[in-house]
PDB file of C-alpha atoms in Angstrom:
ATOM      1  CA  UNK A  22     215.634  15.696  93.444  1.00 46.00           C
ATOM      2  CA  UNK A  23     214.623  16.647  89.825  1.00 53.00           C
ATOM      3  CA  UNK A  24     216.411  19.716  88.431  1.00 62.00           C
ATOM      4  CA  UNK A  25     214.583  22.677  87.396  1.00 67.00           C
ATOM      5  CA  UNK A  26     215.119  23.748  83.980  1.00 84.00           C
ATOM      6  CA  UNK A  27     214.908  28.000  84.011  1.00 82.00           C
ATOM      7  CA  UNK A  28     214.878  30.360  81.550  1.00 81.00           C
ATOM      8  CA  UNK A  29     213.941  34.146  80.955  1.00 83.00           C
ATOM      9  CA  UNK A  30     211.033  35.044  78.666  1.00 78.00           C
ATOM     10  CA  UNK A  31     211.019  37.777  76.215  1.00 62.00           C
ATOM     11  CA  UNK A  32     211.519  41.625  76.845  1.00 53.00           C
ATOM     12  CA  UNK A  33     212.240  43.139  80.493  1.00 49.00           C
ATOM     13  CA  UNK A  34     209.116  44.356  82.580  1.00 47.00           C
ATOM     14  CA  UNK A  35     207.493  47.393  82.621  1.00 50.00           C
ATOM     15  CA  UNK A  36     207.874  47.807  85.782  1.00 48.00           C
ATOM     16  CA  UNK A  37     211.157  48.574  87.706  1.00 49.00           C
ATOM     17  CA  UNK A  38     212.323  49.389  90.784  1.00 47.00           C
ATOM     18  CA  UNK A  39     212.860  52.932  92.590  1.00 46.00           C
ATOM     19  CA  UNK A  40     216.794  52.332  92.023  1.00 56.00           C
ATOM     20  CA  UNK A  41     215.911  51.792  88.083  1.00 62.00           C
ATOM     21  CA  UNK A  42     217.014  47.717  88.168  1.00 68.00           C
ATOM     22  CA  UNK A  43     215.996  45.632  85.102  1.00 81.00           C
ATOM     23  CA  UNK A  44     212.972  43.245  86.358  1.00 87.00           C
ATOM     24  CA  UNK A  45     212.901  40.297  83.519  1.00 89.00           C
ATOM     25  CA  UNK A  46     209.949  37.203  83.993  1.00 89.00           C
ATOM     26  CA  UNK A  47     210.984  33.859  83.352  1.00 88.00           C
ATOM     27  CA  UNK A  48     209.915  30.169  84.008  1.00 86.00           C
ATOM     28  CA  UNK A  49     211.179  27.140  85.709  1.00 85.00           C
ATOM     29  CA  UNK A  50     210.017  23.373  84.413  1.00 85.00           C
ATOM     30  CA  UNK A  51     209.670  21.828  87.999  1.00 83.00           C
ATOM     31  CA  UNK A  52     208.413  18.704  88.858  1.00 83.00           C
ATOM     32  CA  UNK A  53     205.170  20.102  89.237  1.00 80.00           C
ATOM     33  CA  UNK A  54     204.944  22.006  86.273  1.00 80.00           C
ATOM     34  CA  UNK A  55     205.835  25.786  85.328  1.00 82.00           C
ATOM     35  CA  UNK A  56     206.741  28.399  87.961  1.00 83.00           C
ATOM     36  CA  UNK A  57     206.801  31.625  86.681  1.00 86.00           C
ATOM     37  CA  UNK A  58     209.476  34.198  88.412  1.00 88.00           C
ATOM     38  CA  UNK A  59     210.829  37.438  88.709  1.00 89.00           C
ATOM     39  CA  UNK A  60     214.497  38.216  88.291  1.00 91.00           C
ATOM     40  CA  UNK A  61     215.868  41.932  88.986  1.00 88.00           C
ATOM     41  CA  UNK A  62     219.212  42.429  88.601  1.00 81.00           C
ATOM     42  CA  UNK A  63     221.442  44.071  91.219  1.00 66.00           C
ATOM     43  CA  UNK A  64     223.131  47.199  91.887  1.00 53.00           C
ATOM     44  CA  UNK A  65     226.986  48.056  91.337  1.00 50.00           C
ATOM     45  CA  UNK A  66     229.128  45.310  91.975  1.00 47.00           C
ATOM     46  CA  UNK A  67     226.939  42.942  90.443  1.00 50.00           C
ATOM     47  CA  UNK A  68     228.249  39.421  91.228  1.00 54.00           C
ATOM     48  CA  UNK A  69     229.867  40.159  94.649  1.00 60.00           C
ATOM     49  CA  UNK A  70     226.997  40.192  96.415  1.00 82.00           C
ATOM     50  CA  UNK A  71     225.033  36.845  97.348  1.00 91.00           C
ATOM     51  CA  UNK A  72     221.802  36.799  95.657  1.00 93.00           C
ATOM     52  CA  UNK A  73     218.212  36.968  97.363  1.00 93.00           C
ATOM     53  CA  UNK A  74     215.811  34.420  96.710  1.00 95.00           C
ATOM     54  CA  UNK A  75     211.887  35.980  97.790  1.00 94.00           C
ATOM     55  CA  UNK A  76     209.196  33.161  98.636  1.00 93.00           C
ATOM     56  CA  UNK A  77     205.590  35.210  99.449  1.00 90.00           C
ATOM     57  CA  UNK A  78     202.993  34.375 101.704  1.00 87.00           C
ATOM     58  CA  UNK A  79     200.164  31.716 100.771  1.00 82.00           C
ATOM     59  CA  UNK A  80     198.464  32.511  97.249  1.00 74.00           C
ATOM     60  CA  UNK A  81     201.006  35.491  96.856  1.00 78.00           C
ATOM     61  CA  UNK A  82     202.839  36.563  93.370  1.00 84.00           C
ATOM     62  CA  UNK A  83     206.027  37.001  92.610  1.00 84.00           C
ATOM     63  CA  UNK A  84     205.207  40.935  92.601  1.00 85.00           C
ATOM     64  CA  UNK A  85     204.478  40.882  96.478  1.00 81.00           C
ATOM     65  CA  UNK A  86     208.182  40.659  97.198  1.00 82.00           C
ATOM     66  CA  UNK A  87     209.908  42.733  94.573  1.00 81.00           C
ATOM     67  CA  UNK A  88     212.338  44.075  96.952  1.00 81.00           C
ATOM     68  CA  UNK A  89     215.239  47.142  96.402  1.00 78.00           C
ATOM     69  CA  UNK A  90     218.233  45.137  97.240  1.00 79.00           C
ATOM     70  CA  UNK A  91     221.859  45.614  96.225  1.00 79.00           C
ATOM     71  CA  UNK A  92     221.980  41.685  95.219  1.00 85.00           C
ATOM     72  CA  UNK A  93     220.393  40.215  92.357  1.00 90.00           C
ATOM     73  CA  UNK A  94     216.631  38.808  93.871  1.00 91.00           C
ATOM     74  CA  UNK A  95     214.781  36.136  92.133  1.00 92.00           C
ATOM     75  CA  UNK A  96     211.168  35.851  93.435  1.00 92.00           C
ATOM     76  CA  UNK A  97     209.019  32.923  92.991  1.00 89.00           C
ATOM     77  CA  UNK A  98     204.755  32.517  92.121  1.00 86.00           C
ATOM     78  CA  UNK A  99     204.186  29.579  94.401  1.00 82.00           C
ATOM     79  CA  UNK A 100     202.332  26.590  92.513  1.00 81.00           C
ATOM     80  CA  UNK A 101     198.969  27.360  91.973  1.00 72.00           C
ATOM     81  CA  UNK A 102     198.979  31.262  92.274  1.00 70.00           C
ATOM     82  CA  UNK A 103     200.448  34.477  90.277  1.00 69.00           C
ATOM     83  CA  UNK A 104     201.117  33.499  86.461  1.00 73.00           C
ATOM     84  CA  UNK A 105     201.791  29.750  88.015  1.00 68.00           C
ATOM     85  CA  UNK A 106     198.156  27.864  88.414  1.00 66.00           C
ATOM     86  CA  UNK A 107     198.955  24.917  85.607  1.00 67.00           C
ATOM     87  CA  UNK A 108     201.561  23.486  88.073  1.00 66.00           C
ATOM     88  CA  UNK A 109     200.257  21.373  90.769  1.00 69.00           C
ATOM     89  CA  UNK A 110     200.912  22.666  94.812  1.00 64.00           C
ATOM     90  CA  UNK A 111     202.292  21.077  97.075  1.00 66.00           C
ATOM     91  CA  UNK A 112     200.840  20.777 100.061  1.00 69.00           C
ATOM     92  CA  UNK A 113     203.910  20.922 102.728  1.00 79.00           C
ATOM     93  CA  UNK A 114     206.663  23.365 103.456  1.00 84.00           C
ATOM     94  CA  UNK A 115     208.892  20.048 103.343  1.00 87.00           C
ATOM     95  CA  UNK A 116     206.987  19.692  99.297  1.00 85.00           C
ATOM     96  CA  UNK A 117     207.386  23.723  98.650  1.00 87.00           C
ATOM     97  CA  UNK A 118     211.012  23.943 100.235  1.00 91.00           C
ATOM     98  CA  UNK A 119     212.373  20.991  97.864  1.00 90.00           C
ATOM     99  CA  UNK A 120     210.898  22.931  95.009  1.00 87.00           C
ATOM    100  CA  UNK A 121     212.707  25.751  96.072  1.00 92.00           C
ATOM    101  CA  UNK A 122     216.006  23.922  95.708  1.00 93.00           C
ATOM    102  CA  UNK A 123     215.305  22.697  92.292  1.00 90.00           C
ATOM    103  CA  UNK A 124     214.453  26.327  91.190  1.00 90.00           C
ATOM    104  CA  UNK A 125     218.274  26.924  92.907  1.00 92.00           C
ATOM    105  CA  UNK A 126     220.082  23.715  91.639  1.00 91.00           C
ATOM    106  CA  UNK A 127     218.945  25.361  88.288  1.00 89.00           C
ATOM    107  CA  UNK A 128     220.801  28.667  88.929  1.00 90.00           C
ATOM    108  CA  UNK A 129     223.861  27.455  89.976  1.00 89.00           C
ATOM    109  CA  UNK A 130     224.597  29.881  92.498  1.00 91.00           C
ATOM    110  CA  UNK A 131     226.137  28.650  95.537  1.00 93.00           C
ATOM    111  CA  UNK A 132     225.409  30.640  98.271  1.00 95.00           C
ATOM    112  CA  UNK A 133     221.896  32.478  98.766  1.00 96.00           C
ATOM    113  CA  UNK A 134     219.883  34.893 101.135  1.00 95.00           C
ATOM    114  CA  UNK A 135     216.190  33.713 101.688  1.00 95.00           C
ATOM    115  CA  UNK A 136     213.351  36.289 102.079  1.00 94.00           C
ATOM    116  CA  UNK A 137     209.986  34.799 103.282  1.00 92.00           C
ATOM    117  CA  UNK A 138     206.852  35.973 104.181  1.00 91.00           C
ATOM    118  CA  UNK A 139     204.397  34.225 106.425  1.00 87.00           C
ATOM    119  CA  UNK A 140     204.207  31.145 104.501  1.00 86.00           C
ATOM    120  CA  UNK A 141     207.272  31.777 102.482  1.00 90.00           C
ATOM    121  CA  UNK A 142     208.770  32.419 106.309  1.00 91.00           C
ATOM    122  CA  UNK A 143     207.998  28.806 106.980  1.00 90.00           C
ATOM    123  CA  UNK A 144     209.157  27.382 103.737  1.00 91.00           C
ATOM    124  CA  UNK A 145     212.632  29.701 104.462  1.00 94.00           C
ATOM    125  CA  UNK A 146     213.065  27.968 107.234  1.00 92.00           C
ATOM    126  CA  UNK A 147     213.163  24.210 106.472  1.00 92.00           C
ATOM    127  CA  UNK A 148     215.440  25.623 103.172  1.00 94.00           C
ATOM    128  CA  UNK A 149     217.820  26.711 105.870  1.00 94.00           C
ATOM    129  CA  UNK A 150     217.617  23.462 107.742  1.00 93.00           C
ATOM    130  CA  UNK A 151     217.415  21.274 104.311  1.00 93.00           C
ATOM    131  CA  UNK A 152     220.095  23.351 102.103  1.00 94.00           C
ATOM    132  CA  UNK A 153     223.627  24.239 102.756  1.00 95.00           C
ATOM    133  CA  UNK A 154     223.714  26.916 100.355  1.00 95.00           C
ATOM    134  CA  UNK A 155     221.463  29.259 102.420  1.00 96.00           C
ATOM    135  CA  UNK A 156     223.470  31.518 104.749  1.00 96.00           C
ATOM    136  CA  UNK A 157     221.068  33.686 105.727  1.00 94.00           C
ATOM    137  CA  UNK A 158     217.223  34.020 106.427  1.00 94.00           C
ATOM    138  CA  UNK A 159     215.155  36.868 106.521  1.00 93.00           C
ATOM    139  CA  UNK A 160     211.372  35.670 108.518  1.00 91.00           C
ATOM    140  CA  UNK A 161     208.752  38.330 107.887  1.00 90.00           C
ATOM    141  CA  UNK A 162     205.122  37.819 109.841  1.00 84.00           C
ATOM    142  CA  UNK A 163     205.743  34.300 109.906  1.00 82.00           C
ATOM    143  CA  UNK A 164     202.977  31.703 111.099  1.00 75.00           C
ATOM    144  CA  UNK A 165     203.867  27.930 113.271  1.00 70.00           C
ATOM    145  CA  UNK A 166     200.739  26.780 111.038  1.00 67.00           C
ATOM    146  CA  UNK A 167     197.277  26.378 111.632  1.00 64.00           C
ATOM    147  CA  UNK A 168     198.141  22.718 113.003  1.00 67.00           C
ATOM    148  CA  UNK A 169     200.454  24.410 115.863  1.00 65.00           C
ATOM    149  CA  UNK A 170     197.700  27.384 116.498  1.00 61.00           C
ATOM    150  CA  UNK A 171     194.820  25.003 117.130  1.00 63.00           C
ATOM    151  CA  UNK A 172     196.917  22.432 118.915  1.00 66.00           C
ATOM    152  CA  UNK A 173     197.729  25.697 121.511  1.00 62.00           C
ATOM    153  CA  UNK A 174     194.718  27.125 121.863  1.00 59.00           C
ATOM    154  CA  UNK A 175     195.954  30.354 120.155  1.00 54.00           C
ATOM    155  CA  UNK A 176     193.371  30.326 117.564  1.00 54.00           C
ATOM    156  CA  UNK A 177     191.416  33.694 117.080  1.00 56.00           C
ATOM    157  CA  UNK A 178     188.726  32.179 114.900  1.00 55.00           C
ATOM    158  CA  UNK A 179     185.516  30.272 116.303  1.00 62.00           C
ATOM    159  CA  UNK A 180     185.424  27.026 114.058  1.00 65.00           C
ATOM    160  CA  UNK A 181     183.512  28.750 111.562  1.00 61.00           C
ATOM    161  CA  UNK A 182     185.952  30.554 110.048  1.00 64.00           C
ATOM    162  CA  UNK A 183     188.616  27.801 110.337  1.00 65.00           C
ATOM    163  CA  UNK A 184     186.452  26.512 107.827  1.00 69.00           C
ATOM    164  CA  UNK A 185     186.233  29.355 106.061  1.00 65.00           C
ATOM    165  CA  UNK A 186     189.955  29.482 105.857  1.00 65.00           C
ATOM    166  CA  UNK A 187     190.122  26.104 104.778  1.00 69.00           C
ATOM    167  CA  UNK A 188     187.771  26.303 101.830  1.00 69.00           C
ATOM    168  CA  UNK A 189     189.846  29.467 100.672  1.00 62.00           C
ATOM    169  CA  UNK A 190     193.222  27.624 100.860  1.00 63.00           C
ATOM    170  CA  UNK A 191     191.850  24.641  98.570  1.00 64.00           C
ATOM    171  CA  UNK A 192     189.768  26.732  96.219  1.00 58.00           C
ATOM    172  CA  UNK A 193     193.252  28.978  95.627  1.00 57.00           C
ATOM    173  CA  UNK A 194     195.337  25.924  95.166  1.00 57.00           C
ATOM    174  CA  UNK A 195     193.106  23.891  92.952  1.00 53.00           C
ATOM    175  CA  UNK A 196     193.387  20.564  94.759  1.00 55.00           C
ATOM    176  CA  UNK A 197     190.575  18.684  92.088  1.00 57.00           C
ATOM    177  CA  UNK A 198     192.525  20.378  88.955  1.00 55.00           C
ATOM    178  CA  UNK A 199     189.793  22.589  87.854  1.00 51.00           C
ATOM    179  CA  UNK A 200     191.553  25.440  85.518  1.00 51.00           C
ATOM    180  CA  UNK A 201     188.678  27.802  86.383  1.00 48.00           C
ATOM    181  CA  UNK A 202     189.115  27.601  89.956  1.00 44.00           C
ATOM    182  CA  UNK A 203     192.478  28.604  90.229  1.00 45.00           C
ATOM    183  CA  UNK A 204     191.980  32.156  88.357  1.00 46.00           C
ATOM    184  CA  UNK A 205     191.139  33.824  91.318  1.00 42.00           C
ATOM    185  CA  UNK A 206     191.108  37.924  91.876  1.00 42.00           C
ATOM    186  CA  UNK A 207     194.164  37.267  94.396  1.00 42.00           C
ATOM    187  CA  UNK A 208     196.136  35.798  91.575  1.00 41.00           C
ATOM    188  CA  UNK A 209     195.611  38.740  89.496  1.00 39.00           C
TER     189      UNK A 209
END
Protein backbone atom coordinates (compact mmCIF):
# COMPACT_ATOMS: atom_id res chain seq x y z
CA UNK A 1 0.00 0.00 0.00
CA UNK A 2 1.39 3.53 -0.79
CA UNK A 3 1.06 6.04 2.06
CA UNK A 4 -0.87 9.10 1.69
CA UNK A 5 0.92 12.18 2.35
CA UNK A 6 -1.90 14.85 4.08
CA UNK A 7 -1.79 18.16 4.91
CA UNK A 8 -4.18 21.19 5.73
CA UNK A 9 -4.38 24.15 3.36
CA UNK A 10 -4.51 27.68 4.36
CA UNK A 11 -7.19 29.49 6.60
CA UNK A 12 -10.29 27.54 8.25
CA UNK A 13 -13.67 27.50 6.21
CA UNK A 14 -16.27 29.76 6.15
CA UNK A 15 -18.48 27.57 6.96
CA UNK A 16 -18.96 25.82 10.39
CA UNK A 17 -21.06 23.75 12.07
CA UNK A 18 -24.31 24.48 14.30
CA UNK A 19 -22.01 23.58 17.47
CA UNK A 20 -19.40 26.39 16.10
CA UNK A 21 -16.42 23.52 15.24
CA UNK A 22 -13.46 24.75 13.12
CA UNK A 23 -13.95 23.06 9.47
CA UNK A 24 -10.22 23.36 7.82
CA UNK A 25 -9.71 21.80 3.84
CA UNK A 26 -6.74 19.94 3.19
CA UNK A 27 -5.24 17.42 0.63
CA UNK A 28 -3.93 13.96 0.54
CA UNK A 29 -1.13 12.86 -2.31
CA UNK A 30 -2.65 9.31 -3.00
CA UNK A 31 -1.71 7.04 -5.45
CA UNK A 32 -4.13 8.41 -7.67
CA UNK A 33 -3.47 11.86 -7.27
CA UNK A 34 -4.91 14.70 -4.85
CA UNK A 35 -7.97 14.14 -2.63
CA UNK A 36 -9.16 17.09 -1.23
CA UNK A 37 -10.90 16.75 2.46
CA UNK A 38 -12.64 18.22 5.15
CA UNK A 39 -11.42 18.12 8.72
CA UNK A 40 -13.72 19.59 11.68
CA UNK A 41 -12.47 19.37 14.84
CA UNK A 42 -14.38 17.90 17.79
CA UNK A 43 -16.16 18.94 20.76
CA UNK A 44 -14.83 18.95 24.52
CA UNK A 45 -12.66 16.25 25.24
CA UNK A 46 -10.99 16.44 22.09
CA UNK A 47 -8.75 13.35 21.73
CA UNK A 48 -10.85 10.87 23.80
CA UNK A 49 -13.17 10.27 21.43
CA UNK A 50 -12.41 7.97 18.25
CA UNK A 51 -12.53 9.99 15.21
CA UNK A 52 -15.17 9.69 12.26
CA UNK A 53 -14.06 9.18 8.91
CA UNK A 54 -17.30 10.30 6.23
CA UNK A 55 -17.12 8.57 2.65
CA UNK A 56 -20.38 10.11 0.44
CA UNK A 57 -22.35 8.55 -2.04
CA UNK A 58 -21.15 8.27 -5.83
CA UNK A 59 -19.99 11.80 -7.29
CA UNK A 60 -20.64 13.33 -3.73
CA UNK A 61 -18.29 16.15 -1.92
CA UNK A 62 -16.82 16.21 1.04
CA UNK A 63 -19.65 18.87 2.09
CA UNK A 64 -22.47 16.12 1.76
CA UNK A 65 -21.35 14.55 5.01
CA UNK A 66 -20.26 17.38 7.25
CA UNK A 67 -21.74 15.85 10.22
CA UNK A 68 -22.20 17.46 14.13
CA UNK A 69 -20.30 14.87 15.96
CA UNK A 70 -18.52 15.04 19.30
CA UNK A 71 -15.29 13.31 17.54
CA UNK A 72 -13.08 14.91 15.22
CA UNK A 73 -14.66 13.82 11.38
CA UNK A 74 -12.52 13.90 8.37
CA UNK A 75 -14.62 13.63 5.15
CA UNK A 76 -13.30 12.66 1.88
CA UNK A 77 -14.13 14.09 -2.16
CA UNK A 78 -13.99 10.71 -3.80
CA UNK A 79 -11.55 10.70 -6.96
CA UNK A 80 -13.01 12.40 -9.64
CA UNK A 81 -15.69 14.60 -7.84
CA UNK A 82 -15.85 17.73 -5.26
CA UNK A 83 -12.44 19.80 -5.45
CA UNK A 84 -10.81 16.15 -6.41
CA UNK A 85 -11.29 15.56 -10.45
CA UNK A 86 -7.24 15.62 -11.33
CA UNK A 87 -6.93 12.26 -9.44
CA UNK A 88 -7.88 9.26 -11.32
CA UNK A 89 -11.13 6.89 -9.79
CA UNK A 90 -11.07 3.89 -9.08
CA UNK A 91 -13.42 1.83 -10.24
CA UNK A 92 -14.08 -0.81 -7.22
CA UNK A 93 -15.04 -0.50 -3.61
CA UNK A 94 -11.98 -3.02 -3.14
CA UNK A 95 -9.82 0.23 -5.35
CA UNK A 96 -11.81 3.12 -3.23
CA UNK A 97 -11.58 1.20 0.23
CA UNK A 98 -7.59 0.80 -0.11
CA UNK A 99 -7.51 4.49 -0.79
CA UNK A 100 -9.31 5.01 2.18
CA UNK A 101 -6.61 3.34 4.25
CA UNK A 102 -3.84 5.29 2.77
CA UNK A 103 -5.76 8.58 3.56
CA UNK A 104 -5.78 6.75 7.37
CA UNK A 105 -2.19 5.25 7.41
CA UNK A 106 -1.46 9.05 6.85
CA UNK A 107 -3.27 10.18 10.05
CA UNK A 108 -1.99 7.90 12.31
CA UNK A 109 -4.92 7.35 14.29
CA UNK A 110 -5.55 3.95 15.37
CA UNK A 111 -8.91 3.33 15.86
CA UNK A 112 -11.79 4.96 13.62
CA UNK A 113 -15.69 5.19 13.14
CA UNK A 114 -16.75 4.94 9.37
CA UNK A 115 -19.77 6.94 8.05
CA UNK A 116 -20.93 5.94 4.50
CA UNK A 117 -23.50 6.76 2.33
CA UNK A 118 -24.83 4.60 -0.44
CA UNK A 119 -21.67 4.16 -2.17
CA UNK A 120 -19.53 5.31 0.65
CA UNK A 121 -21.89 2.50 2.61
CA UNK A 122 -20.33 -0.06 0.35
CA UNK A 123 -16.82 1.19 0.45
CA UNK A 124 -17.42 1.25 4.65
CA UNK A 125 -17.98 -2.00 4.49
CA UNK A 126 -15.03 -3.80 2.81
CA UNK A 127 -12.86 -1.01 5.18
CA UNK A 128 -14.41 -2.92 8.02
CA UNK A 129 -13.65 -6.29 6.54
CA UNK A 130 -10.06 -5.05 5.07
CA UNK A 131 -8.88 -2.76 8.19
CA UNK A 132 -8.49 -3.55 11.78
CA UNK A 133 -8.58 -0.12 12.86
CA UNK A 134 -12.32 0.34 12.10
CA UNK A 135 -14.52 -0.47 15.11
CA UNK A 136 -17.50 0.74 14.05
CA UNK A 137 -19.68 1.36 10.85
CA UNK A 138 -22.37 3.56 10.31
CA UNK A 139 -24.41 2.25 6.59
CA UNK A 140 -26.72 5.01 5.41
CA UNK A 141 -29.11 4.12 2.13
CA UNK A 142 -26.66 1.73 1.10
CA UNK A 143 -26.87 -0.10 -2.43
CA UNK A 144 -25.55 -4.28 -3.15
CA UNK A 145 -24.57 -2.58 -6.65
CA UNK A 146 -26.06 -2.43 -9.85
CA UNK A 147 -24.29 -5.94 -10.61
CA UNK A 148 -26.36 -7.57 -7.54
CA UNK A 149 -29.76 -5.53 -8.59
CA UNK A 150 -29.78 -6.78 -12.16
CA UNK A 151 -28.50 -10.22 -11.31
CA UNK A 152 -31.99 -10.31 -8.88
CA UNK A 153 -34.31 -8.96 -10.87
CA UNK A 154 -34.76 -5.98 -8.47
CA UNK A 155 -34.04 -3.44 -11.00
CA UNK A 156 -36.64 -0.51 -11.26
CA UNK A 157 -35.28 0.83 -14.52
CA UNK A 158 -36.25 -0.63 -18.11
CA UNK A 159 -32.72 -0.95 -19.86
CA UNK A 160 -32.92 2.44 -21.00
CA UNK A 161 -32.11 4.10 -18.15
CA UNK A 162 -29.50 1.52 -17.00
CA UNK A 163 -27.86 3.11 -19.73
CA UNK A 164 -28.60 6.25 -18.80
CA UNK A 165 -27.08 5.58 -15.45
CA UNK A 166 -24.15 4.24 -16.93
CA UNK A 167 -23.24 7.13 -19.19
CA UNK A 168 -23.69 9.45 -16.02
CA UNK A 169 -21.31 7.35 -13.84
CA UNK A 170 -18.43 7.53 -16.61
CA UNK A 171 -19.02 11.08 -17.72
CA UNK A 172 -18.70 12.08 -13.66
CA UNK A 173 -15.63 10.01 -13.23
CA UNK A 174 -13.73 10.94 -16.33
CA UNK A 175 -12.70 7.45 -17.43
CA UNK A 176 -10.83 8.95 -21.01
CA UNK A 177 -9.07 11.86 -18.79
CA UNK A 178 -10.82 14.72 -20.31
CA UNK A 179 -10.41 17.81 -17.67
CA UNK A 180 -13.62 19.33 -19.07
CA UNK A 181 -15.68 16.44 -18.46
CA UNK A 182 -15.19 16.05 -15.00
CA UNK A 183 -16.41 19.77 -14.00
CA UNK A 184 -19.77 18.81 -13.73
CA UNK A 185 -22.77 20.96 -11.85
CA UNK A 186 -22.82 17.93 -9.21
CA UNK A 187 -19.24 18.63 -8.38
CA UNK A 188 -19.95 22.14 -7.70
Amino acid sequence: LALAMCRLEGTPEKAETSEGHQVKTGVCCTSVGQLRFLLRNGGQGEGHEVPMVALPGAAGRAEHLLLDTPSVLLSLDWPGSGESTDASPRWSTDGLAKLVQEVLDSFGWPRVIVVGHSLGAMVASKLAALDQRVVGVVLLAPTPGILRCLKSGMWPFPFRGILYLLVCAASLCNPLQFHAASKSDLNR
